[in-house]
mmCIF file of N, CA, C and O in Angstrom:
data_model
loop_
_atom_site.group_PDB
_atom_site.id
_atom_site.type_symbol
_atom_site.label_atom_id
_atom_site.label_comp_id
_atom_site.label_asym_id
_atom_site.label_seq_id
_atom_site.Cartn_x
_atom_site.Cartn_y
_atom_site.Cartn_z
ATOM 1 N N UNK A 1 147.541 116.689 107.779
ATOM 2 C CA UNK A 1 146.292 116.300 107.166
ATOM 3 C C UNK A 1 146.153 116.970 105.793
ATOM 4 O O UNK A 1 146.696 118.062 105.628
ATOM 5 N N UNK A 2 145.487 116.414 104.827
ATOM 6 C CA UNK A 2 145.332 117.070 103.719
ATOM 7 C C UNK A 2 143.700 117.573 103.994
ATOM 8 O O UNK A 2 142.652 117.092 104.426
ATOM 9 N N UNK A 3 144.325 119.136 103.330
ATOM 10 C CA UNK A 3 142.486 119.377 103.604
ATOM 11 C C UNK A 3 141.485 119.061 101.893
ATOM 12 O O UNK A 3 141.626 119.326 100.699
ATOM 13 N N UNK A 4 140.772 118.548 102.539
ATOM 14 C CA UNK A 4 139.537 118.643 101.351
ATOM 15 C C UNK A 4 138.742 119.245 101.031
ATOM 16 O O UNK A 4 138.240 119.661 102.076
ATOM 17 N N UNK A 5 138.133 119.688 100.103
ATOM 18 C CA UNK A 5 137.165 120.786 99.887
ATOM 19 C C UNK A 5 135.969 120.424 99.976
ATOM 20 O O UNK A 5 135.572 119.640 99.114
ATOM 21 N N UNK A 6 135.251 120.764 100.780
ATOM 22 C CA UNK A 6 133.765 120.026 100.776
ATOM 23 C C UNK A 6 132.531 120.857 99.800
ATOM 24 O O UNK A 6 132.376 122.059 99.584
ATOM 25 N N UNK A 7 131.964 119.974 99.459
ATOM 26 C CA UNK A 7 130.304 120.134 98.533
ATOM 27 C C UNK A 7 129.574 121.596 99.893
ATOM 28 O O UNK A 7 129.543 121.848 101.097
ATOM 29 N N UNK A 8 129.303 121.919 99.082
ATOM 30 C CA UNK A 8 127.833 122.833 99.650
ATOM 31 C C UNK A 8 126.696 121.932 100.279
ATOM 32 O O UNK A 8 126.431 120.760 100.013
ATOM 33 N N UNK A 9 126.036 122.872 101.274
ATOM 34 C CA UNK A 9 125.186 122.066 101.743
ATOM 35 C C UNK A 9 124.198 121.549 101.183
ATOM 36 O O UNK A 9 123.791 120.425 101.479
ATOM 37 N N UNK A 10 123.557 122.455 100.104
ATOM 38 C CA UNK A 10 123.085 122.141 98.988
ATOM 39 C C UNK A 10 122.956 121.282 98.435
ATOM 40 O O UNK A 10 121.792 121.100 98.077
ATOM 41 N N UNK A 11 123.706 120.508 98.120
ATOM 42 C CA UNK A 11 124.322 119.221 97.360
ATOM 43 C C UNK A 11 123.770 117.978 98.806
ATOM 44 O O UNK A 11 123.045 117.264 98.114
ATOM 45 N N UNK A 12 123.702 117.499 99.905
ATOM 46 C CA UNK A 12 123.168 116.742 100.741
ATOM 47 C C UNK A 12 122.062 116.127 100.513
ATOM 48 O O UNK A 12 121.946 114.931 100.779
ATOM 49 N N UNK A 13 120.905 116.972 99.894
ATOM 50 C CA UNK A 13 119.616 115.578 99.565
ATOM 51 C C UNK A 13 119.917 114.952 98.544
ATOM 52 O O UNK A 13 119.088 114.141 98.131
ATOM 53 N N UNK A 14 121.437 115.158 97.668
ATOM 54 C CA UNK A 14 121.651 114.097 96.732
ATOM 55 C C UNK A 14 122.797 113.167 97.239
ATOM 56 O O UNK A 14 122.847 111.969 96.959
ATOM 57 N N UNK A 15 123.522 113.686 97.849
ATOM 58 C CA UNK A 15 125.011 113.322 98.123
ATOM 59 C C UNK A 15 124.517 112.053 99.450
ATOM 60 O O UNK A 15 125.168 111.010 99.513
ATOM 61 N N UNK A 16 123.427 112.282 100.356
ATOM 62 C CA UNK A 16 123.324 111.594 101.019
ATOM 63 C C UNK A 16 122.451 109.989 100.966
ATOM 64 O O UNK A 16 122.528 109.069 101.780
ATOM 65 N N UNK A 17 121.563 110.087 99.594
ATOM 66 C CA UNK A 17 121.185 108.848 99.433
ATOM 67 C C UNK A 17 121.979 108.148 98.060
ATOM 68 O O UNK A 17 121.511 107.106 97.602
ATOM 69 N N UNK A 18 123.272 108.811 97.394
ATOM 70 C CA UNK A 18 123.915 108.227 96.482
ATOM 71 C C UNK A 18 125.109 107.581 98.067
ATOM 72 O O UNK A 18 125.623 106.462 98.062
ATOM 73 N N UNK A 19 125.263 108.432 99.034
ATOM 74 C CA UNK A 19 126.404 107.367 99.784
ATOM 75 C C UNK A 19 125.868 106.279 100.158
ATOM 76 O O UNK A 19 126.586 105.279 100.132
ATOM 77 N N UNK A 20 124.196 106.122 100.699
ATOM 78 C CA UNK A 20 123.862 105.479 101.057
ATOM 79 C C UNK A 20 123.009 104.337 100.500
ATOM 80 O O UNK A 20 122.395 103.475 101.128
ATOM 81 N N UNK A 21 123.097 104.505 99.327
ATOM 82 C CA UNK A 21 122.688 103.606 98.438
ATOM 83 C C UNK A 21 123.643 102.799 98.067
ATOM 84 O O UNK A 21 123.378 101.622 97.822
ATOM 85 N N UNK A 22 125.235 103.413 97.937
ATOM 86 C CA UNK A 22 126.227 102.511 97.493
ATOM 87 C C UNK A 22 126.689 101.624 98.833
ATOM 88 O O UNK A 22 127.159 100.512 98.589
ATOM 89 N N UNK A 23 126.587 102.045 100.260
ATOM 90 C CA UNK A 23 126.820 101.134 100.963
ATOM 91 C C UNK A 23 125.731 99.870 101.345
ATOM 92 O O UNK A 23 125.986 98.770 101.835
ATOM 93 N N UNK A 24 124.435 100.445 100.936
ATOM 94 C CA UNK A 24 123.644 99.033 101.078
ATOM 95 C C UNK A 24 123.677 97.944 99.823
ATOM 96 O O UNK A 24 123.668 96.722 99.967
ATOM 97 N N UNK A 25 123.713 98.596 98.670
ATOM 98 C CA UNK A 25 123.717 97.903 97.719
ATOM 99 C C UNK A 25 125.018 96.777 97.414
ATOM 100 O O UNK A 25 125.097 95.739 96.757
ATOM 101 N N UNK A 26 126.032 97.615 98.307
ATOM 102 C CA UNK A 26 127.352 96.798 98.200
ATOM 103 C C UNK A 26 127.012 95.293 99.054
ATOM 104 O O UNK A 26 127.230 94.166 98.608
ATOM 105 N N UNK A 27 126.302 95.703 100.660
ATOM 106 C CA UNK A 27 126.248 94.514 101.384
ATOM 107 C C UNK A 27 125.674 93.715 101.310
ATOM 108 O O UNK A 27 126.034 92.607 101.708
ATOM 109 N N UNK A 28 124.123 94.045 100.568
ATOM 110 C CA UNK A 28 122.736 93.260 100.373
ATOM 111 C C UNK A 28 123.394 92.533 99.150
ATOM 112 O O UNK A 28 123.006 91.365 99.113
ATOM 113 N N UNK A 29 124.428 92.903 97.944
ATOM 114 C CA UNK A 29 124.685 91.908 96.434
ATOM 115 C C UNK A 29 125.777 91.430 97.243
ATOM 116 O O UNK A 29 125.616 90.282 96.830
ATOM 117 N N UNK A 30 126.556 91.333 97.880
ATOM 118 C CA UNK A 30 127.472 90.557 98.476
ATOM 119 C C UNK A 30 126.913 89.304 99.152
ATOM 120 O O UNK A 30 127.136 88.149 98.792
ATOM 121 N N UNK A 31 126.164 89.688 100.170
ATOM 122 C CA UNK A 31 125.232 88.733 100.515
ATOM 123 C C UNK A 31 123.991 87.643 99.814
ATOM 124 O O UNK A 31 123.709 86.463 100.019
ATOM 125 N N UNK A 32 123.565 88.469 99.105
ATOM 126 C CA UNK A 32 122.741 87.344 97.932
ATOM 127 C C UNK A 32 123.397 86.746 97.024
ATOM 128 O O UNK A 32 123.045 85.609 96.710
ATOM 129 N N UNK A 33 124.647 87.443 96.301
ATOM 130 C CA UNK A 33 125.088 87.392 95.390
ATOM 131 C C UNK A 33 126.371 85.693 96.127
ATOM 132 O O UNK A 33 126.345 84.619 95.526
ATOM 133 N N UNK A 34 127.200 85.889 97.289
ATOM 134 C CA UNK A 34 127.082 84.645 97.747
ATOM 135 C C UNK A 34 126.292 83.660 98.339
ATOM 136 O O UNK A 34 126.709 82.506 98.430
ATOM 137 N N UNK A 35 124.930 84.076 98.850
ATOM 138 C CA UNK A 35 124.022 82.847 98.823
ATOM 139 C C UNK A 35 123.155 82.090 98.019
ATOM 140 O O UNK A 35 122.419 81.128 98.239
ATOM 141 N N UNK A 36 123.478 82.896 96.840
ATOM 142 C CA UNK A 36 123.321 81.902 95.568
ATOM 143 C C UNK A 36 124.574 81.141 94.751
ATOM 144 O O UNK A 36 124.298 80.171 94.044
ATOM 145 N N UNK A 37 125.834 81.567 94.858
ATOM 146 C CA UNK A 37 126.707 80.864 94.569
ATOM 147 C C UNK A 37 127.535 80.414 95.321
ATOM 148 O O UNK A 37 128.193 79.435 94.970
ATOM 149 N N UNK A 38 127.685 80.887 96.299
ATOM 150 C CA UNK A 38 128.544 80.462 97.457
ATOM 151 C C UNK A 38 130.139 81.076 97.313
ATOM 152 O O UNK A 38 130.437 81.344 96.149
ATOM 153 N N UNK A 39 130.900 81.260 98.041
ATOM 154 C CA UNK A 39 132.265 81.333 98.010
ATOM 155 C C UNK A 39 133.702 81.149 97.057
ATOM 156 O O UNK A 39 134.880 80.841 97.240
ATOM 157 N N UNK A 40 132.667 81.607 95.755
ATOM 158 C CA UNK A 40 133.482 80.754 94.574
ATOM 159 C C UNK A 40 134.114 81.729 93.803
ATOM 160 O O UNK A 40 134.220 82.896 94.183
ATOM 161 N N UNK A 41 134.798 81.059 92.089
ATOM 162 C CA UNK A 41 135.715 82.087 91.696
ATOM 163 C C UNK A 41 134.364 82.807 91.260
ATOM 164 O O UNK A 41 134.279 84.033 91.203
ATOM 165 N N UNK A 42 133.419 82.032 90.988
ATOM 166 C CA UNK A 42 132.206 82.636 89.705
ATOM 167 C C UNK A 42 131.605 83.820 90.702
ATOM 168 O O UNK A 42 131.297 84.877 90.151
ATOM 169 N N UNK A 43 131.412 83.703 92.191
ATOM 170 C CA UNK A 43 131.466 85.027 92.614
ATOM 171 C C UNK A 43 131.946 86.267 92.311
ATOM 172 O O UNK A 43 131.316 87.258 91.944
ATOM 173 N N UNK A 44 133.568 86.073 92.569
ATOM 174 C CA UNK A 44 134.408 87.197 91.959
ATOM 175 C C UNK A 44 134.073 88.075 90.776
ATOM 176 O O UNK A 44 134.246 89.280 90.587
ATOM 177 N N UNK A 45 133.445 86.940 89.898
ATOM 178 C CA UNK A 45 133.072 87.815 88.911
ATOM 179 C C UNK A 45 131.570 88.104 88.055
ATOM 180 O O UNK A 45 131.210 88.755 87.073
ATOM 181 N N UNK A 46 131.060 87.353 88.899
ATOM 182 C CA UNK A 46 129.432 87.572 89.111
ATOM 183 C C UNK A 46 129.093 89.282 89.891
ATOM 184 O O UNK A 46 128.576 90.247 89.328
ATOM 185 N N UNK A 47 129.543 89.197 91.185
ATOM 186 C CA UNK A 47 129.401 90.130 92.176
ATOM 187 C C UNK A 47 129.545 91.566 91.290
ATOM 188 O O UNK A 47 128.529 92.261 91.257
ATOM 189 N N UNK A 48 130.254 91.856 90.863
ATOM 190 C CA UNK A 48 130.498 93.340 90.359
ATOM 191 C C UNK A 48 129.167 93.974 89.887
ATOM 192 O O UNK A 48 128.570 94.900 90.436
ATOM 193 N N UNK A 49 128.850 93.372 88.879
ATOM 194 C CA UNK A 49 127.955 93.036 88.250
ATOM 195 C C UNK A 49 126.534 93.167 88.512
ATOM 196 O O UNK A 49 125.809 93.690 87.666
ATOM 197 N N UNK A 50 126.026 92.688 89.733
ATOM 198 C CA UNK A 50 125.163 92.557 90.565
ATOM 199 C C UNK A 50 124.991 93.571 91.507
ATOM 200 O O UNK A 50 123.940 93.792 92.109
ATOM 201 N N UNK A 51 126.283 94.327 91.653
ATOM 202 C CA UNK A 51 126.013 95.749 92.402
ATOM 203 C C UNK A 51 125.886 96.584 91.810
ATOM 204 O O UNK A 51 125.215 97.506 92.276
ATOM 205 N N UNK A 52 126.396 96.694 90.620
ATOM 206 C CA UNK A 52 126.258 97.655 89.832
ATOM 207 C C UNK A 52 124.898 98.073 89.489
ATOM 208 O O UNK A 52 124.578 99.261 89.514
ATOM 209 N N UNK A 53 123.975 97.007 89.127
ATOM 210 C CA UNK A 53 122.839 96.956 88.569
ATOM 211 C C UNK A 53 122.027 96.977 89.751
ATOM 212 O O UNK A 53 120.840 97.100 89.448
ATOM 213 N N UNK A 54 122.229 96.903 91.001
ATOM 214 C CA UNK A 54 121.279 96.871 91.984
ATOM 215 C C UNK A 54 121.631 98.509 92.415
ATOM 216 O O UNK A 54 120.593 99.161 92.523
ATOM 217 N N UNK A 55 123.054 99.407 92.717
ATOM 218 C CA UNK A 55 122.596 100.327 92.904
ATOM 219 C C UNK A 55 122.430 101.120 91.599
ATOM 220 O O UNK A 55 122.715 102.230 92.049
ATOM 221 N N UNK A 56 122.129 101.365 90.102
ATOM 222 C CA UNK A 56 121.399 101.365 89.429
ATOM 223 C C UNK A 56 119.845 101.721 89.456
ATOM 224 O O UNK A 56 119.094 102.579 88.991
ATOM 225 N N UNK A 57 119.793 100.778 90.124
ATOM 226 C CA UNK A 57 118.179 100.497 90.779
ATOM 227 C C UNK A 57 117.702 101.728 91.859
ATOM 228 O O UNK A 57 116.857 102.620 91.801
ATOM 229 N N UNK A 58 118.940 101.190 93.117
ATOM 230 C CA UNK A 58 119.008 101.867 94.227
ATOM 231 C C UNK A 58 118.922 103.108 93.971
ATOM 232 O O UNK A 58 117.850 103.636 94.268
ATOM 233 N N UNK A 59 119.842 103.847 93.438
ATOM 234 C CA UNK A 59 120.104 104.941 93.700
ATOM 235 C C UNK A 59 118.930 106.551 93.391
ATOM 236 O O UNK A 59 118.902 107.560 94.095
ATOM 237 N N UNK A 60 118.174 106.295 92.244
ATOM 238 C CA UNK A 60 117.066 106.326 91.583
ATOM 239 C C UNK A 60 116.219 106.296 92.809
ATOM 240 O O UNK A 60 116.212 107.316 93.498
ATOM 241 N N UNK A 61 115.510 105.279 93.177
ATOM 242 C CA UNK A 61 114.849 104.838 93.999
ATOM 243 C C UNK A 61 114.359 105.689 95.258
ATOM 244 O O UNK A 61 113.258 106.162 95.538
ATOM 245 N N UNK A 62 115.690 105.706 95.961
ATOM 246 C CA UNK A 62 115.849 106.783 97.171
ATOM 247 C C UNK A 62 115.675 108.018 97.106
ATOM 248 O O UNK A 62 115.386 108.724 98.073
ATOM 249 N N UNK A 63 115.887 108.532 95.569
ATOM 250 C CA UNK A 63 116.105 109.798 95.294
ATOM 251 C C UNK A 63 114.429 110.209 95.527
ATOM 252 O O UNK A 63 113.991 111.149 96.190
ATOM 253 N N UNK A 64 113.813 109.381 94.903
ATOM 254 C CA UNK A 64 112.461 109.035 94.587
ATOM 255 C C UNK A 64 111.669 109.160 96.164
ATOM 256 O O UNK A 64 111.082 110.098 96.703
ATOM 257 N N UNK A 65 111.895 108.053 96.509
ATOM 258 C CA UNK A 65 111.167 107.753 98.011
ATOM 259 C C UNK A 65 111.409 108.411 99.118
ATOM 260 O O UNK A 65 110.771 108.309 100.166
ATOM 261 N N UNK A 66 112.679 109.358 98.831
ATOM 262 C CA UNK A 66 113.025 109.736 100.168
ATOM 263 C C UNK A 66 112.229 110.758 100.995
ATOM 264 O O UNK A 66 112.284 110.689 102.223
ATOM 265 N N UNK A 67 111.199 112.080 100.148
ATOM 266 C CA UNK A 67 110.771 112.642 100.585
ATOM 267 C C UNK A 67 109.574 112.008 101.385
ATOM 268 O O UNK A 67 109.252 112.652 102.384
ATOM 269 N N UNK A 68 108.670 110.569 101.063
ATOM 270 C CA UNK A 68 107.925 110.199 101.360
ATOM 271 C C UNK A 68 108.360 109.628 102.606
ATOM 272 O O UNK A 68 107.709 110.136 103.519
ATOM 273 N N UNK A 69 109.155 108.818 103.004
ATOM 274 C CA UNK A 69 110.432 108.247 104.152
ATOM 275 C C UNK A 69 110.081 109.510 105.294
ATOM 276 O O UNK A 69 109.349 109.649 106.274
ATOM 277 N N UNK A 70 111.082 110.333 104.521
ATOM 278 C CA UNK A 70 110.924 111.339 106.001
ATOM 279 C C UNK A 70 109.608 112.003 106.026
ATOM 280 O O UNK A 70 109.817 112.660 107.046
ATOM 281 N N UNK A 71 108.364 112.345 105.667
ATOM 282 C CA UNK A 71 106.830 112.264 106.050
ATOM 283 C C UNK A 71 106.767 111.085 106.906
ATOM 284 O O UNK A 71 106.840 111.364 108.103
ATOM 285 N N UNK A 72 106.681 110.162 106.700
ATOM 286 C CA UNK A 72 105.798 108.959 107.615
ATOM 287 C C UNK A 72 106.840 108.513 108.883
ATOM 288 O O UNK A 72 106.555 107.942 109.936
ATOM 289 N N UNK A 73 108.225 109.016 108.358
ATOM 290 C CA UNK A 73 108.844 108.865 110.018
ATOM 291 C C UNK A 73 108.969 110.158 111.062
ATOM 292 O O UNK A 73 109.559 110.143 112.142
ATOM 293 N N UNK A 74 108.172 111.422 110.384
ATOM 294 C CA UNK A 74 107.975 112.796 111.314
ATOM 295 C C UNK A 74 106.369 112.510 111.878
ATOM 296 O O UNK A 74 105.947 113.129 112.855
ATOM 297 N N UNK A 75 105.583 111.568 111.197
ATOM 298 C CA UNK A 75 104.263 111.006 111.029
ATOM 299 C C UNK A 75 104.575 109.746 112.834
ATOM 300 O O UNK A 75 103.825 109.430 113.757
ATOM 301 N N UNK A 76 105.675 109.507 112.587
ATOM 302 C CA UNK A 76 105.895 108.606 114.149
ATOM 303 C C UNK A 76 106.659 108.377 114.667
ATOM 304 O O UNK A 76 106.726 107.233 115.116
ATOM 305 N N UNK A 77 107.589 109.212 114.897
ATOM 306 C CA UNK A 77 108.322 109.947 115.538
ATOM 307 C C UNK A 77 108.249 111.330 116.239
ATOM 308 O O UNK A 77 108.469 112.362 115.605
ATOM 309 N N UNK A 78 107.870 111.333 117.835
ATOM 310 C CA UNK A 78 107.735 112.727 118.308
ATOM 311 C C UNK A 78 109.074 113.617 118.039
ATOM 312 O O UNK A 78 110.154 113.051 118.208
ATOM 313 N N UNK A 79 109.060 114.864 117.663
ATOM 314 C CA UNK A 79 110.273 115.858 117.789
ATOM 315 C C UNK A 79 110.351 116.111 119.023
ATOM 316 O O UNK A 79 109.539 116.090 119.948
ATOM 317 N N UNK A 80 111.281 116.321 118.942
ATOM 318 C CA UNK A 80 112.711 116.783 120.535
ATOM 319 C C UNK A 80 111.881 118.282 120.916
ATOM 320 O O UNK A 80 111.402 119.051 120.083
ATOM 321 N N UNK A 81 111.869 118.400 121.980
ATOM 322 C CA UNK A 81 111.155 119.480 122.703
ATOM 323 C C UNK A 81 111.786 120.673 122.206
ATOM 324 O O UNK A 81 112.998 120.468 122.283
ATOM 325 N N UNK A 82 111.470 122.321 121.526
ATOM 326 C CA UNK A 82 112.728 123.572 121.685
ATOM 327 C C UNK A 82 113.009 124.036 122.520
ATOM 328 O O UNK A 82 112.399 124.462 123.501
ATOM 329 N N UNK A 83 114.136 124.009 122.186
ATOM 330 C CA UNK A 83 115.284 125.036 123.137
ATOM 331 C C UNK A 83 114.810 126.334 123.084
ATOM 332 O O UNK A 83 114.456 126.773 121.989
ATOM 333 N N UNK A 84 114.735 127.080 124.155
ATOM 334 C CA UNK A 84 114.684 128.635 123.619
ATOM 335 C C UNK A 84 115.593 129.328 124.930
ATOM 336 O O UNK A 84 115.818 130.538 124.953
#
């Protein structure tokens, strides 16, 4: 195995909505991005394009909203009983 060096934990309230911004943004412009053109070459080179600028959008966004996200889902969501 090759080992990798991992980020500090530190680095996680950013590292985790830039991964997760690039995997939604990839599926949601794939998906619109062929149900407006359909299966074509002009996809191929439409699509890039369209993700780019959506996580653009995205990525910003989350960075933004996320603290509010986890309030209103600790807001309804009971926590797990402690261990002691």
């Amino acid at each position: 195995m090759i080992a990798v060096r991992k980020l500090p934990a530190r680095c996680a309230p950013v590292v985790m909505p830039l991964v997760l911004s690039v995997f939604m943004t990839f599926v949601v412009s794939v998906i619109s991005t062929l149900r407006s053109l359909g299966p074509t070459p002009a996809f191929l080179s439409t699509w890039p394009g369209a993700w780019a600028l959506s996580w653009l959008v995205a990525f910003p966004t989350l960075l933004a909203v996320l603290p509010l996200v986890r309030r209103i889902v600790s807001a309804v969501v009971a926590q797990p009983p402690q261990i002691r």
